Coordinates of N, CA, C and O in Angstrom, one line a residue:
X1 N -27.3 27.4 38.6 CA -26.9 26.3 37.8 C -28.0 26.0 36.8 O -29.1 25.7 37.3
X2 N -27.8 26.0 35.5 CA -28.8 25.4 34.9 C -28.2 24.5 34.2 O -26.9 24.4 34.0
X3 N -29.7 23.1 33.5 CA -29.3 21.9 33.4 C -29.6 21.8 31.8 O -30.0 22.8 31.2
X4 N -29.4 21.0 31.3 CA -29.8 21.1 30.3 C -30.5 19.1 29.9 O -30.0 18.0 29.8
X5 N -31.6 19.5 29.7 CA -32.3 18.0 29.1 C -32.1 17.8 27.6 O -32.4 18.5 26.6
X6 N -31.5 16.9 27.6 CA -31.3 15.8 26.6 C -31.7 14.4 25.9 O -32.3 13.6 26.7
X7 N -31.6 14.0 24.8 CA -33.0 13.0 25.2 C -31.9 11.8 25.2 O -30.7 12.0 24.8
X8 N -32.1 11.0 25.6 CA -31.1 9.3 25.6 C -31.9 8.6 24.8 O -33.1 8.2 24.7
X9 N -30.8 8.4 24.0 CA -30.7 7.5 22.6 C -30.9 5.9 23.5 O -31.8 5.1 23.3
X10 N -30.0 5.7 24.1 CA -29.4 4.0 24.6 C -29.6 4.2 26.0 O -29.0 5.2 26.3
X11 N -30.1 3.8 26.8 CA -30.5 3.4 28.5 C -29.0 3.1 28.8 O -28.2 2.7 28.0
X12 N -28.6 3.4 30.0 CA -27.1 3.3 30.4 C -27.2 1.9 31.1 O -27.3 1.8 32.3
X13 N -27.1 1.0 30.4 CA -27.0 0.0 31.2 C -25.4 -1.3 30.8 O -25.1 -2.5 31.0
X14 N -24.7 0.1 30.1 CA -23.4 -1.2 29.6 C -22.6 -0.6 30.7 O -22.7 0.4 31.3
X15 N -21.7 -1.3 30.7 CA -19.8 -1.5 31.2 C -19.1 -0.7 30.9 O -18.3 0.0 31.5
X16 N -19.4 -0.6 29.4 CA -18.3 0.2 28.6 C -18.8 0.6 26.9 O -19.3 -0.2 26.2
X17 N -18.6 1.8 26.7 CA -19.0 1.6 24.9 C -17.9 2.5 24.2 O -17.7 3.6 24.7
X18 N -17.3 2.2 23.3 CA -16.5 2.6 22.1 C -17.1 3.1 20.8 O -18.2 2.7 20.6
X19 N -16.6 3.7 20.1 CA -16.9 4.4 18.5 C -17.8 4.8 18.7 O -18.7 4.3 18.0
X20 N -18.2 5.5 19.4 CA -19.7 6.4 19.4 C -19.3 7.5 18.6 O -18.2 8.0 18.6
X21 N -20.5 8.0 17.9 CA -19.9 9.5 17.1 C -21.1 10.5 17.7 O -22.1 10.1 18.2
X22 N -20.8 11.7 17.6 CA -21.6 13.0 18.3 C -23.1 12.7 17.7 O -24.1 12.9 18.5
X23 N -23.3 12.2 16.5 CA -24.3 12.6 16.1 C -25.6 11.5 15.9 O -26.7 11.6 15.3
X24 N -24.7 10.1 16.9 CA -25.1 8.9 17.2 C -25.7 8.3 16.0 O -26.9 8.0 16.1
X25 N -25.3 8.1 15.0 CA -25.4 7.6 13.3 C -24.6 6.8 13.2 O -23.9 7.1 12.2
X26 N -24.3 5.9 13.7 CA -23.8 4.6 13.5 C -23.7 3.6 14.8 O -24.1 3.9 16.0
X27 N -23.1 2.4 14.5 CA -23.7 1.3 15.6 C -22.1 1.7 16.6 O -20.9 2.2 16.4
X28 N -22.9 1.3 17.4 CA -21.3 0.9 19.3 C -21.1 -0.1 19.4 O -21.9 -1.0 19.2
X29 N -19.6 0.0 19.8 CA -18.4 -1.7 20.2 C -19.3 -1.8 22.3 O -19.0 -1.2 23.4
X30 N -19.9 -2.5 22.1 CA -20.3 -2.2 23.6 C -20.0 -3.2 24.7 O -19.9 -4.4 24.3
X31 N -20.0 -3.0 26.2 CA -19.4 -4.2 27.0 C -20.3 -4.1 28.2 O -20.6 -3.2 29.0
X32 N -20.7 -5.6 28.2 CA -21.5 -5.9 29.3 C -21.4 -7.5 29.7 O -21.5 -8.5 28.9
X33 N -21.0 -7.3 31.4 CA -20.6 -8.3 32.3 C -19.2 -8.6 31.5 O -19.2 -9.7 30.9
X34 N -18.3 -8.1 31.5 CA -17.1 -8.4 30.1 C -16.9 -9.1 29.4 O -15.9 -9.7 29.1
X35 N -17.9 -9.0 29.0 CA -18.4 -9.4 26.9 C -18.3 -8.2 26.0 O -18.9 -7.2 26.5
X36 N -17.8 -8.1 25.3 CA -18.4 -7.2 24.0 C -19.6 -7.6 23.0 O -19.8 -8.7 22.5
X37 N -20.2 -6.8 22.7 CA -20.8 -6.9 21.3 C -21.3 -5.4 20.4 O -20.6 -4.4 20.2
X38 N -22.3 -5.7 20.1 CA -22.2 -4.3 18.9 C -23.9 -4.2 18.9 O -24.7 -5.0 18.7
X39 N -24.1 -2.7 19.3 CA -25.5 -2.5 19.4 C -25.9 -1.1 18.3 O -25.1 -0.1 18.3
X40 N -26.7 -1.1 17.9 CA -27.5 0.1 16.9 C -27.8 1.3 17.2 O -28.3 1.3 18.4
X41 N -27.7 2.2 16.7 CA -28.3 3.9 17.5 C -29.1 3.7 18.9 O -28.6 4.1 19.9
X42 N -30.3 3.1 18.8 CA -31.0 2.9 19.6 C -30.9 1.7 20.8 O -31.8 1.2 21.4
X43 N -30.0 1.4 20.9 CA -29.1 -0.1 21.8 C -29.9 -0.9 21.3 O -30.7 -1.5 22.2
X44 N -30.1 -1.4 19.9 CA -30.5 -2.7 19.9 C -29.2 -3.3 19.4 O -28.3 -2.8 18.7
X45 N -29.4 -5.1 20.1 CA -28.2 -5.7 19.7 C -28.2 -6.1 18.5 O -29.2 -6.4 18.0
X46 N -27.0 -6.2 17.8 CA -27.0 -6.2 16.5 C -25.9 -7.5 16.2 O -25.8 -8.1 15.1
X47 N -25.2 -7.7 17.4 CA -24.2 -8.7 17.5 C -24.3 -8.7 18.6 O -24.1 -7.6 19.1
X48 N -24.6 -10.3 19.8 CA -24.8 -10.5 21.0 C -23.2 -9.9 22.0 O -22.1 -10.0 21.4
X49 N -23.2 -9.6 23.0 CA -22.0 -9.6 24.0 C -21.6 -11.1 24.4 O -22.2 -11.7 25.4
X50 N -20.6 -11.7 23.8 CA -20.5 -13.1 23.9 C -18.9 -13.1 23.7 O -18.2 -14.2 23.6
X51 N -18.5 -11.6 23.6 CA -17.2 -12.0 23.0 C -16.3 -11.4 23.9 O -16.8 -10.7 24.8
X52 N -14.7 -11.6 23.9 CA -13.7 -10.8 24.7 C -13.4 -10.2 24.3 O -12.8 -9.5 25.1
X53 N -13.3 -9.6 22.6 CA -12.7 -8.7 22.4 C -13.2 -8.5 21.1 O -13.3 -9.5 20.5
X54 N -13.7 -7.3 20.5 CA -14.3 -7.1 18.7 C -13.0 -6.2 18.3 O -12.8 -5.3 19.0
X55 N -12.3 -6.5 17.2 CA -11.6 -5.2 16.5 C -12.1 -5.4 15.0 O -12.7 -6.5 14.7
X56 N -11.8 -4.2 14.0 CA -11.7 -3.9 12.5 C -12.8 -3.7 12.8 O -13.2 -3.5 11.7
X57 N -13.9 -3.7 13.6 CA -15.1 -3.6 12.7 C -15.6 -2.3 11.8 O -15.2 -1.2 12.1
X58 N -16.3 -2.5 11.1 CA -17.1 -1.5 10.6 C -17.9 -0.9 11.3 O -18.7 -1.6 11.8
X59 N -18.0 0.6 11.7 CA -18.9 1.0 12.3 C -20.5 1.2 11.7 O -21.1 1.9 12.4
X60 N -21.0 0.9 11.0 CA -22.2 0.6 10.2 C -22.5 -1.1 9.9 O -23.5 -1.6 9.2
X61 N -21.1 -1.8 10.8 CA -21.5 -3.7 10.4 C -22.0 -3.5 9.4 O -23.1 -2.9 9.6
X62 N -21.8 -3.7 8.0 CA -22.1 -4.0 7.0 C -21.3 -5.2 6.1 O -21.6 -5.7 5.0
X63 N -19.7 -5.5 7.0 CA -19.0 -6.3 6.7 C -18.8 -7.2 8.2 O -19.5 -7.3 9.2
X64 N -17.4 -7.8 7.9 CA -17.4 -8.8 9.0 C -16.8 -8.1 10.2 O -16.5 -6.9 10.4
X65 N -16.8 -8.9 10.9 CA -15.8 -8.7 12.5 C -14.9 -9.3 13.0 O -15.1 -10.4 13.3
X66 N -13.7 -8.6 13.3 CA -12.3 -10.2 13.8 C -12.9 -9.8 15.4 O -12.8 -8.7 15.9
X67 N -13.2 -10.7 15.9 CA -14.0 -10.9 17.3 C -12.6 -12.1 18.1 O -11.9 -12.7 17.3
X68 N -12.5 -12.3 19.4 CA -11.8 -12.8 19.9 C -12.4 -13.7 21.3 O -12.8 -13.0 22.3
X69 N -12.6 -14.7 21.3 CA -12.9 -15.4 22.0 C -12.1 -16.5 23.0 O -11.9 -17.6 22.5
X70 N -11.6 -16.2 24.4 CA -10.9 -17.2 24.8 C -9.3 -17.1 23.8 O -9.1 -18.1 23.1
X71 N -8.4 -16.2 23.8 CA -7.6 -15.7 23.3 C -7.3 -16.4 21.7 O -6.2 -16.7 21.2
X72 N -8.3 -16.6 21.2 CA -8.4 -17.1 20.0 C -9.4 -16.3 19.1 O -10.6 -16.0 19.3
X73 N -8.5 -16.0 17.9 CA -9.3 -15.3 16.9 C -10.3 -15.4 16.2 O -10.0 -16.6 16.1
X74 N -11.5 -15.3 15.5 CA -12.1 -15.7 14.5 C -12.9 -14.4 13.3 O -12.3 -13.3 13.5
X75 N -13.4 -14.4 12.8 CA -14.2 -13.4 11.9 C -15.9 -14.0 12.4 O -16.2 -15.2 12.6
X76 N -16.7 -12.8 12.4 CA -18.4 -13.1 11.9 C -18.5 -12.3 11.4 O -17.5 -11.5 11.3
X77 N -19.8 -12.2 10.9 CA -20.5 -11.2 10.2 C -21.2 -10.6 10.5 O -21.4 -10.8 11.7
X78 N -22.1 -9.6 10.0 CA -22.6 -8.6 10.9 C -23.9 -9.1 11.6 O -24.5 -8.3 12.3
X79 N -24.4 -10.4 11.3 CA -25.3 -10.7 12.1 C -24.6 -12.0 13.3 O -25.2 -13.0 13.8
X80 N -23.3 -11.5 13.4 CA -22.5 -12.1 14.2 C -22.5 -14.2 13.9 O -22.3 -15.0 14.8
X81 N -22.7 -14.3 12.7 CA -22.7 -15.9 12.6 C -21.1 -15.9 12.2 O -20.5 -15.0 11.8
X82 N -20.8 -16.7 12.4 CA -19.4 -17.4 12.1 C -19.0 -17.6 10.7 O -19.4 -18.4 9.9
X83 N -18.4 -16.9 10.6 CA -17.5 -17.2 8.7 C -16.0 -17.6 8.9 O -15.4 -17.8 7.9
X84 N -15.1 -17.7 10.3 CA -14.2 -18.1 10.5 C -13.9 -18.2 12.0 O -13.8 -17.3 12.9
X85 N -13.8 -19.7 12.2 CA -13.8 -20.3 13.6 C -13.2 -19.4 14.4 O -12.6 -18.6 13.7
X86 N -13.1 -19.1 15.7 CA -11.9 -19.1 16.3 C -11.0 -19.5 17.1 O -11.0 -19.2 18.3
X87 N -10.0 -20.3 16.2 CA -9.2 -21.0 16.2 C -7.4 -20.5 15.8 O -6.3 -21.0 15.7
X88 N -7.9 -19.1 15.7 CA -6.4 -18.5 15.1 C -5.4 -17.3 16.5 O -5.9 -16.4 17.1
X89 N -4.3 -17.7 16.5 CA -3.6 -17.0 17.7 C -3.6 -15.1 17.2 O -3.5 -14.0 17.9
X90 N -3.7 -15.5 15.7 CA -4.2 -13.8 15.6 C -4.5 -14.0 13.8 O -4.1 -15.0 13.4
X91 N -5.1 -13.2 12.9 CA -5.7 -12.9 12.0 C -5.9 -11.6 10.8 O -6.3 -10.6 11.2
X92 N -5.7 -11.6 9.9 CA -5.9 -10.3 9.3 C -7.7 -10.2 8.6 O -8.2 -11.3 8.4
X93 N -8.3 -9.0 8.3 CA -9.4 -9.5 7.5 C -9.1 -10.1 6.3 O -7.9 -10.3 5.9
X94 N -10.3 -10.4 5.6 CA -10.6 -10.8 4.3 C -9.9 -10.1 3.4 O -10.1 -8.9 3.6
X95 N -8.9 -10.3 2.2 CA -8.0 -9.7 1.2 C -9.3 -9.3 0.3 O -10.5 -9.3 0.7
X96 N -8.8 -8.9 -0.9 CA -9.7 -8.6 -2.2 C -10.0 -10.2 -3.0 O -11.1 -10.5 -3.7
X97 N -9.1 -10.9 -2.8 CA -9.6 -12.3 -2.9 C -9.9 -13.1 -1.9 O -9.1 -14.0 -1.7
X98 N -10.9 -12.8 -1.2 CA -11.2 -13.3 -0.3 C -10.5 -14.9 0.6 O -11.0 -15.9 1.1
X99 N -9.5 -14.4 0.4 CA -8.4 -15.1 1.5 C -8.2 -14.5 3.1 O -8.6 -13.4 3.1
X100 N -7.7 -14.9 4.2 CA -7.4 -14.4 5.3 C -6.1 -15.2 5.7 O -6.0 -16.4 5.9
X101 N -4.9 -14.1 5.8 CA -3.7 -14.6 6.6 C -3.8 -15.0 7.9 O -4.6 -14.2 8.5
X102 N -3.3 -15.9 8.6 CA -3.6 -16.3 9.9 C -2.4 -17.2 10.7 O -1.7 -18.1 10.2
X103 N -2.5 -16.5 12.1 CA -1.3 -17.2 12.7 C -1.8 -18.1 13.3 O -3.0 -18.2 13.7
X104 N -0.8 -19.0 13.4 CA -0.7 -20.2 14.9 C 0.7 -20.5 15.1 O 1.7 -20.6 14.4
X105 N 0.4 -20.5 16.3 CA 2.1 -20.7 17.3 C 2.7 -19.9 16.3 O 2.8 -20.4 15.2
X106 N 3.0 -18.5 16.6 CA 3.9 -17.6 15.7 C 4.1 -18.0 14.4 O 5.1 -17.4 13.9
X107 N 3.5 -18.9 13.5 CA 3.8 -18.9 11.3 C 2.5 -18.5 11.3 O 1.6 -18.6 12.1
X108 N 2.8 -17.9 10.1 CA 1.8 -17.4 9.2 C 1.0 -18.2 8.5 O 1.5 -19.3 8.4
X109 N 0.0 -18.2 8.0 CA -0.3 -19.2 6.9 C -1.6 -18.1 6.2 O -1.7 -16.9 6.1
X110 N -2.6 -19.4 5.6 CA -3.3 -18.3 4.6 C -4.7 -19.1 4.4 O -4.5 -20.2 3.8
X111 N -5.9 -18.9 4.8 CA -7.0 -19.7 4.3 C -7.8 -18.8 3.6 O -7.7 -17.6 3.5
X112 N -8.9 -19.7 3.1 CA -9.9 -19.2 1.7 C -11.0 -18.9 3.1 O -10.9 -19.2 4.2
X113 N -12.1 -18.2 2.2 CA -13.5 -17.8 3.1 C -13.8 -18.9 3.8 O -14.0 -18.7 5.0
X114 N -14.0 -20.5 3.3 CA -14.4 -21.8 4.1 C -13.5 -22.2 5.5 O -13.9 -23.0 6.3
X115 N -12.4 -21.6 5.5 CA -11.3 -21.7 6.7 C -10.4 -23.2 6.2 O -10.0 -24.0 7.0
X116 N -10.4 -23.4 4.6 CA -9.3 -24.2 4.5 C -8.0 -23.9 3.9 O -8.0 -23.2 2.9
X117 N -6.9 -24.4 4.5 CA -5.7 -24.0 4.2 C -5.5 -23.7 2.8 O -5.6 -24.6 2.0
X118 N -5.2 -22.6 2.5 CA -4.1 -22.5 0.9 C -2.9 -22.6 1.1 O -2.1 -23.2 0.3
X119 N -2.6 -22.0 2.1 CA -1.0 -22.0 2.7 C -0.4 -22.7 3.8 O -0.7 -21.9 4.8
X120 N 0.1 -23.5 4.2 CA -0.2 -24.0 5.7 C 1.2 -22.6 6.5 O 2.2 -22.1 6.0
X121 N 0.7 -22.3 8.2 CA 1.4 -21.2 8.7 C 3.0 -22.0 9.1 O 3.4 -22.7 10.0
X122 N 3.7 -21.4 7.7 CA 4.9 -21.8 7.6 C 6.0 -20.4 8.1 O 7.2 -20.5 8.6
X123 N 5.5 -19.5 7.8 CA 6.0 -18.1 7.7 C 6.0 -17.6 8.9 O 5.2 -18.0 9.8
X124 N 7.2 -16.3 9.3 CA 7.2 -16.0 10.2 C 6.0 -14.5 9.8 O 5.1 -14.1 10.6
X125 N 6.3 -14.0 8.6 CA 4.8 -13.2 8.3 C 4.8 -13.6 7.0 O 5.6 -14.3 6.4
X126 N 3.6 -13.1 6.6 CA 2.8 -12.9 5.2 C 2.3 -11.3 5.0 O 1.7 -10.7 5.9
X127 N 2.5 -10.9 3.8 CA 1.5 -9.6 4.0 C 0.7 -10.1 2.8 O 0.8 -11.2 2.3
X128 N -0.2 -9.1 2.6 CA -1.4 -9.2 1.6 C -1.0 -9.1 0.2 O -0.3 -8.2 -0.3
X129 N -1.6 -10.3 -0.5 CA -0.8 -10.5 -1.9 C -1.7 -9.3 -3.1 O -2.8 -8.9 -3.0
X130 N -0.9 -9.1 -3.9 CA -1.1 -8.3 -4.6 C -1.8 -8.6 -6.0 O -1.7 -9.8 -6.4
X131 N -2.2 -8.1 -6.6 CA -2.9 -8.1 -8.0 C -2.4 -9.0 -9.0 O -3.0 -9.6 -9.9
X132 N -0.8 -9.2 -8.5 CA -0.4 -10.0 -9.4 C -0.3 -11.8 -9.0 O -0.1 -12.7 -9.7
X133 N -0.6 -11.7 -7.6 CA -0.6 -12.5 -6.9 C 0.5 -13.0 -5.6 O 0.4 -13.7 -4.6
X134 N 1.3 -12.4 -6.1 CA 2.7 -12.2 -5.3 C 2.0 -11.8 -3.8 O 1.1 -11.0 -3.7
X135 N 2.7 -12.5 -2.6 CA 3.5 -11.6 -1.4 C 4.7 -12.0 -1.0 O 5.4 -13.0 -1.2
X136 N 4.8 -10.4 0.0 CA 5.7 -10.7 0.5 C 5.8 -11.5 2.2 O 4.9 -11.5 3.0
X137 N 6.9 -12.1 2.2 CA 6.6 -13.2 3.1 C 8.5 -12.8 3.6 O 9.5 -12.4 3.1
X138 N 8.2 -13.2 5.0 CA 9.3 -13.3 6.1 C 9.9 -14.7 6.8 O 9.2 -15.4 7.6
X139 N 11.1 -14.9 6.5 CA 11.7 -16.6 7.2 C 12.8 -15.9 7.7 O 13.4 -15.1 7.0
X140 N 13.1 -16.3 8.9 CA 14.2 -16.4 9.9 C 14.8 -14.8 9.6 O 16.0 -14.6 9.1
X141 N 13.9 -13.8 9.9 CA 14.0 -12.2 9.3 C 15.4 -11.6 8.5 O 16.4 -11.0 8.8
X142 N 14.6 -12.7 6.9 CA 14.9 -12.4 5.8 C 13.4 -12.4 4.7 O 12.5 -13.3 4.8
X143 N 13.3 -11.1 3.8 CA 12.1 -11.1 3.3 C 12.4 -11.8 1.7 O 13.5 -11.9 1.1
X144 N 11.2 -12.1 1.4 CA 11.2 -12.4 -0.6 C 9.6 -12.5 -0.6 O 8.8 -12.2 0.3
X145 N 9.6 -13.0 -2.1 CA 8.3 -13.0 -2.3 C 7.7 -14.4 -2.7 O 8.5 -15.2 -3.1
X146 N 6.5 -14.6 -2.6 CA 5.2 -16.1 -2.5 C 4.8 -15.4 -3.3 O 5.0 -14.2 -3.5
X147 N 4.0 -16.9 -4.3 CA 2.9 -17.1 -4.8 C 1.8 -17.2 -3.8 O 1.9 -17.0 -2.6
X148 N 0.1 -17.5 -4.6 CA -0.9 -18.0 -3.1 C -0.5 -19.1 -3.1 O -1.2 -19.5 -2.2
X149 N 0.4 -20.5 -3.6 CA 0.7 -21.6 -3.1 C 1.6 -21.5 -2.3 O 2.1 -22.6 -2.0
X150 N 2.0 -20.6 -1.8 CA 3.2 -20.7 -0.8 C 4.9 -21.1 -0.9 O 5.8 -21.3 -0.1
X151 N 4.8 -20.8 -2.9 CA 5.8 -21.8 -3.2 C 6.7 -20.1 -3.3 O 6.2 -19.0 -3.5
X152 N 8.1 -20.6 -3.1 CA 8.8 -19.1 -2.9 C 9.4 -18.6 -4.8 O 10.1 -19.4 -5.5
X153 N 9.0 -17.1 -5.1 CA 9.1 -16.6 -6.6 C 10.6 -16.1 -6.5 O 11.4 -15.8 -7.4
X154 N 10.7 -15.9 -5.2 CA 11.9 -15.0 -5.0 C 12.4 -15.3 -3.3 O 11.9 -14.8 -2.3
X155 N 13.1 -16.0 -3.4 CA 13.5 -16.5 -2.4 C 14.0 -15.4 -0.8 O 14.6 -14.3 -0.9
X156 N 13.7 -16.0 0.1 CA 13.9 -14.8 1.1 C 15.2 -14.3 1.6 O 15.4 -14.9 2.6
X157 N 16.1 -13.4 1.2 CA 17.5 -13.0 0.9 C 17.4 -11.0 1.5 O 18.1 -10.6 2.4
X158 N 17.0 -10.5 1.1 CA 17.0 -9.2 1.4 C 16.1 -8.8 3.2 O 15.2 -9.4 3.7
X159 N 16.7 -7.9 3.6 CA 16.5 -7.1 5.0 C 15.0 -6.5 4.9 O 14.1 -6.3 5.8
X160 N 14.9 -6.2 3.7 CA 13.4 -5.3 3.9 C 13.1 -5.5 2.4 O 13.9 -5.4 1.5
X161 N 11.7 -5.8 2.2 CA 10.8 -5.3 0.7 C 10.1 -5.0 0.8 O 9.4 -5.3 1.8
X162 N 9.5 -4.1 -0.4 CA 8.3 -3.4 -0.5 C 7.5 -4.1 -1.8 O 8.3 -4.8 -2.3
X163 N 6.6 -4.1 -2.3 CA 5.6 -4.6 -3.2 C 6.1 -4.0 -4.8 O 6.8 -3.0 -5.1
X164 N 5.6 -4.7 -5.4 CA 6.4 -4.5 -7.0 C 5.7 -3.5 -7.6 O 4.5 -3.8 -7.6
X165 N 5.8 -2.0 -8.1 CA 4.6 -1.1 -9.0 C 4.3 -1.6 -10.4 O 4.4 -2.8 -10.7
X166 N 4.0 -1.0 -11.1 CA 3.1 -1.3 -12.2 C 4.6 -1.7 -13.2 O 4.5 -2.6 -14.0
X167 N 5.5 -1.0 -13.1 CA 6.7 -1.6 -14.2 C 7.4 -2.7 -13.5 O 8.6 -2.8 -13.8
X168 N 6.9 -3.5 -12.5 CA 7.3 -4.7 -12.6 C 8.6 -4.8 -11.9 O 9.4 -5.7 -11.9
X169 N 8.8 -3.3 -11.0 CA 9.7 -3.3 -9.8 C 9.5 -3.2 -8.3 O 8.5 -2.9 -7.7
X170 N 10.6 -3.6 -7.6 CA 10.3 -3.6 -6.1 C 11.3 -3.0 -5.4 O 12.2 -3.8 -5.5
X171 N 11.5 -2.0 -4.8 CA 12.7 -1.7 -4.1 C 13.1 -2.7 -2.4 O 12.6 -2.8 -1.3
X172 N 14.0 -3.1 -2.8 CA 14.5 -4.0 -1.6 C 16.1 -3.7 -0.8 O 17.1 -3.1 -1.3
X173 N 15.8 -4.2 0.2 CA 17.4 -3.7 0.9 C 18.2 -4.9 1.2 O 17.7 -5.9 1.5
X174 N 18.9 -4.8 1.0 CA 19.8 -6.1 1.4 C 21.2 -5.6 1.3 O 21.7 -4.8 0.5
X175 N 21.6 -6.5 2.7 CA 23.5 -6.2 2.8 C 23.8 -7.5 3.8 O 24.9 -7.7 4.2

């Protein structure tokens, strides 16, 4: 039998680790005592294990993290400080205008980077508004489209929609 020596990057002392790549060039989702956090090529911590659950992250953390604490959502950042409590039953990241859709008790709603309401969670969903500012939004599963005030452009009537293209259409289903 022969063995082969290898050198160890990270001392084996987690629970569990995720996103690792072959050529160990980027940070790990890692778990210890069942916490998660996120440690660097070399296991240094880079975001403490304090959490129950990390998703979206970036594997290079150079942006934020929807982290879950005590079945409540929130975002940090890559040096794990807080940019959105967690206080949300679930979350999407940061849009291109830095908004975040966010549930409580099953509606939707919508806050700015400070975590104050633009939208209050009236919706049964929201998706991510577009260039023009429009989304589409779901009530009593019928779809239409929102402004970011929440105020309805197109009232919710059709089975299914999709986002408007550049000539200012949207294919929708309704019967």
């Amino acid at each position: 039998v022969q063995t082969c020596a290898l050198p160890i990057f990270i001392q084996p002392v987690f629970d569990d680790l995720l996103d690792f790549d072959s050529l160990g060039t980027v940070n790990v989702k890692v778990k210890i005592e069942d916490k998660w956090g996120i440690v660097d090529r070399n296991g240094n911590w880079l975001i403490q294990p304090v959490f129950d659950d990390l998703l979206d992250f970036d594997r290079l953390v150079t942006v934020n993290v929807k982290v879950k604490i005590e079945d409540k959502w929130g975002i940090v950042d890559k040096n794990g400080n807080w940019l959105i409590q967690p206080v949300f039953d679930d979350l999407l990241d940061f849009d291109s205008f830095g908004t975040v859709n966010v549930k409580v008790k099953d509606k939707w709603g919508l806050i700015d980077r400070n975590g104050n309401w633009l939208i209050q969670p009236v919706f049964d969903n929201i998706y991510y508004f577009d260039d023009n500012g429009m989304a589409i939004a779901e009530e009593n599963e019928r779809f239409g489209y929102i402004d970011r005030s929440g105020t309805w452009l197109i009232i919710p009537k059709f089975n299914k929609a999709c986002g408007f293209n550049q000539n200012g259409i949207a294919q929708v289903y309704y019967r």
